[in-house]
Coordinates of C-alpha atoms in Angstrom, one line a residue:
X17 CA 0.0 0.0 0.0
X18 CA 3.1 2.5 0.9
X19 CA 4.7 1.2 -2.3
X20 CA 1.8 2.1 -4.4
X21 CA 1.0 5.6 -2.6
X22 CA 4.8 6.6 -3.2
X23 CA 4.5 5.8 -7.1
X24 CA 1.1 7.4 -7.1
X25 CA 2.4 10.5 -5.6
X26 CA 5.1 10.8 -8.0
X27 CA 3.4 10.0 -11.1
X28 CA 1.1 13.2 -10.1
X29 CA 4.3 15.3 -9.5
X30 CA 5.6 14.2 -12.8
X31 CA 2.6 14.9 -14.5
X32 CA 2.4 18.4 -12.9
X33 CA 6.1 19.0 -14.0
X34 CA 5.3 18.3 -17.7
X35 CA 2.2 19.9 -17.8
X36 CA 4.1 23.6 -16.4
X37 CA 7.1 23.3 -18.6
X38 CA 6.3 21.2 -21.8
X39 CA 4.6 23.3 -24.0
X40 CA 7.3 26.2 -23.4
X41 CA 10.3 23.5 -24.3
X42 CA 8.0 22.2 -27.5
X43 CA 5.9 25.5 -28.4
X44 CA 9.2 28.5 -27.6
X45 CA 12.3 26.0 -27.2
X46 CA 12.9 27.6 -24.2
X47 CA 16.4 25.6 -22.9
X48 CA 15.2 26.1 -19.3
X49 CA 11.7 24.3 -19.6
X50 CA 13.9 21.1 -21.6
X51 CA 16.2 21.4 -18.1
X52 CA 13.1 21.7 -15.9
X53 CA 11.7 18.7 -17.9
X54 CA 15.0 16.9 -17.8
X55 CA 15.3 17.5 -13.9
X56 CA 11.8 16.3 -13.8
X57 CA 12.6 12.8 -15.4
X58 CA 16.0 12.6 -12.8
X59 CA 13.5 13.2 -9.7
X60 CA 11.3 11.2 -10.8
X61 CA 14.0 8.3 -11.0
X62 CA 15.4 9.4 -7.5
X63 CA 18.3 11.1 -9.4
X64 CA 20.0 14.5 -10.2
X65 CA 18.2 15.4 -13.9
X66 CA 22.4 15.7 -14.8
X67 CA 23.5 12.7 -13.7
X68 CA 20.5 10.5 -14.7
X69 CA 20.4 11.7 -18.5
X70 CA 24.3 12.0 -18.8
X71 CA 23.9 8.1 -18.5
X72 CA 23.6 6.1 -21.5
X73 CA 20.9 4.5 -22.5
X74 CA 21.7 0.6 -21.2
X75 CA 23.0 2.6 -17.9
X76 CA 19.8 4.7 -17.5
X77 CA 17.6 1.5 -17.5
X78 CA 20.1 -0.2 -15.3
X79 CA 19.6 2.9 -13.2
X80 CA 15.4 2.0 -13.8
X81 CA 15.9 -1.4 -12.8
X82 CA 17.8 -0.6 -9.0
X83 CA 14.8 1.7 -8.3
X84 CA 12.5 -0.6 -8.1
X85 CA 9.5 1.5 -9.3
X86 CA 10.7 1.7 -12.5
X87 CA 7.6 -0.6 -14.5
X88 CA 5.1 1.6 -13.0
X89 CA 6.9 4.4 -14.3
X90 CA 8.6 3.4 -17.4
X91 CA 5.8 5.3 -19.5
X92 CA 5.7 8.3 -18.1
X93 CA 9.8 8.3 -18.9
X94 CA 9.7 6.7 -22.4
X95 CA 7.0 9.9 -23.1
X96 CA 9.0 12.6 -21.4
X97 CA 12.3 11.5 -23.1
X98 CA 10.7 11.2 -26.6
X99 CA 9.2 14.8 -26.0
X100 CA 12.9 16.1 -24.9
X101 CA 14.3 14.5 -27.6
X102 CA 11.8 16.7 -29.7
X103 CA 12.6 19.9 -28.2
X104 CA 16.1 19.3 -28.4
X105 CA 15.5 18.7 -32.6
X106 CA 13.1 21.4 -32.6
X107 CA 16.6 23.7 -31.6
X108 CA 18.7 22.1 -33.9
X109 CA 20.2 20.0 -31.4
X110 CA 20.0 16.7 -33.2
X111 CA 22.6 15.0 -31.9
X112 CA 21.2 15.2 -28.0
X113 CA 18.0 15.0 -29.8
X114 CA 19.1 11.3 -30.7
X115 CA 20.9 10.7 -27.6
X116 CA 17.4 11.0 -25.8
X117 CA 15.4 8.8 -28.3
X118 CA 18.0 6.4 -27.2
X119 CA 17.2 6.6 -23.9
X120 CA 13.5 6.4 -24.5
X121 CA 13.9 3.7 -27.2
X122 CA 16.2 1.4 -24.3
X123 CA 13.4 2.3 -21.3
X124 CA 10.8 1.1 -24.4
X125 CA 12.6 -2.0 -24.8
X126 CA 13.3 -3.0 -21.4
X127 CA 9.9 -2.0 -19.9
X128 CA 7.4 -3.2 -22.9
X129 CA 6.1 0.3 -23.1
X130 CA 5.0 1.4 -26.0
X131 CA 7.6 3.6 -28.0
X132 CA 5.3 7.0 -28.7
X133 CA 2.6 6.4 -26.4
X134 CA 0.9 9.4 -23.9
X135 CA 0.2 8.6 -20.6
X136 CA -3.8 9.2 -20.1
X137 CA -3.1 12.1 -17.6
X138 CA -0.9 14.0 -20.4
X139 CA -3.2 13.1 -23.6
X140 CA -5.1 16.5 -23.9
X141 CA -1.7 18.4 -23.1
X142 CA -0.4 16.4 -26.1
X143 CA -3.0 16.5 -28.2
X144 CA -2.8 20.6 -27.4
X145 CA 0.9 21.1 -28.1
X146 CA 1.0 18.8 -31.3
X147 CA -2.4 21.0 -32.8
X148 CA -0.4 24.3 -32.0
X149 CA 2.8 22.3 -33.7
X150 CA 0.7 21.7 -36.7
X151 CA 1.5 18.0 -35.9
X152 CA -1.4 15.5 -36.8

């Protein structure tokens, strides 16, 4: 019961953090919503942002794998990382850009969580961003 309060408590803090700073990393590039969102993922993975994404991918999902709370929140990472990763390309950073689809594509992978899927909670913040994007 402790367990699952925990990962319910920071799934919603997650989900807060991308709602605030994900449309200003996607819609204005702005380098400190991708760092907010990138500190975000680290929290959320009991980590530094730095230190969690500086990790390659195999490392990062060894990293998922020692937390222990890592399949119930494998998603919610996959989704952020692929959105980063986006931002980042959106800038002209493709090479980081790449270096987080990594990441997400190795959480994918490891996890069985589907590479490109929205977490329910951040559908209609998606669905928002991508319209304004002219995506879809």
């Amino acid at each position: 019961m402790l367990q699952r309060d925990y990962i319910t408590e920071m799934t919603r803090r997650f989900v807060e953090a991308l709602t605030r700073r994900l449309r200003s990393a996607l819609l204005d590039q702005d380098p400190e919503a991708i760092a907010d969102l990138e500190q975000a993922i680290g929290e959320l993975l009991d980590l530094d942002g730095a230190t969690a994404l500086s990790l390659d991918a195999s490392s990062l999902v060894t990293m998922m794998e020692l937390s222990g709370i890592a399949d119930s929140l494998a998603s919610y990472v996959c989704y952020a990382l692929l959105r980063v990763a986006d931002a980042y390309e959106a800038r002209g950073d493709a090479a980081l850009a790449a270096v987080r689809r990594n990441q997400a594509t190795a959480v994918s992978g490891a996890f069985f969580c589907e590479l490109g899927s929205v977490p329910a909670e951040l559908r209609e913040l998606d669905e928002d961003i991508a319209a304004q994007l002219g995506e879809r």
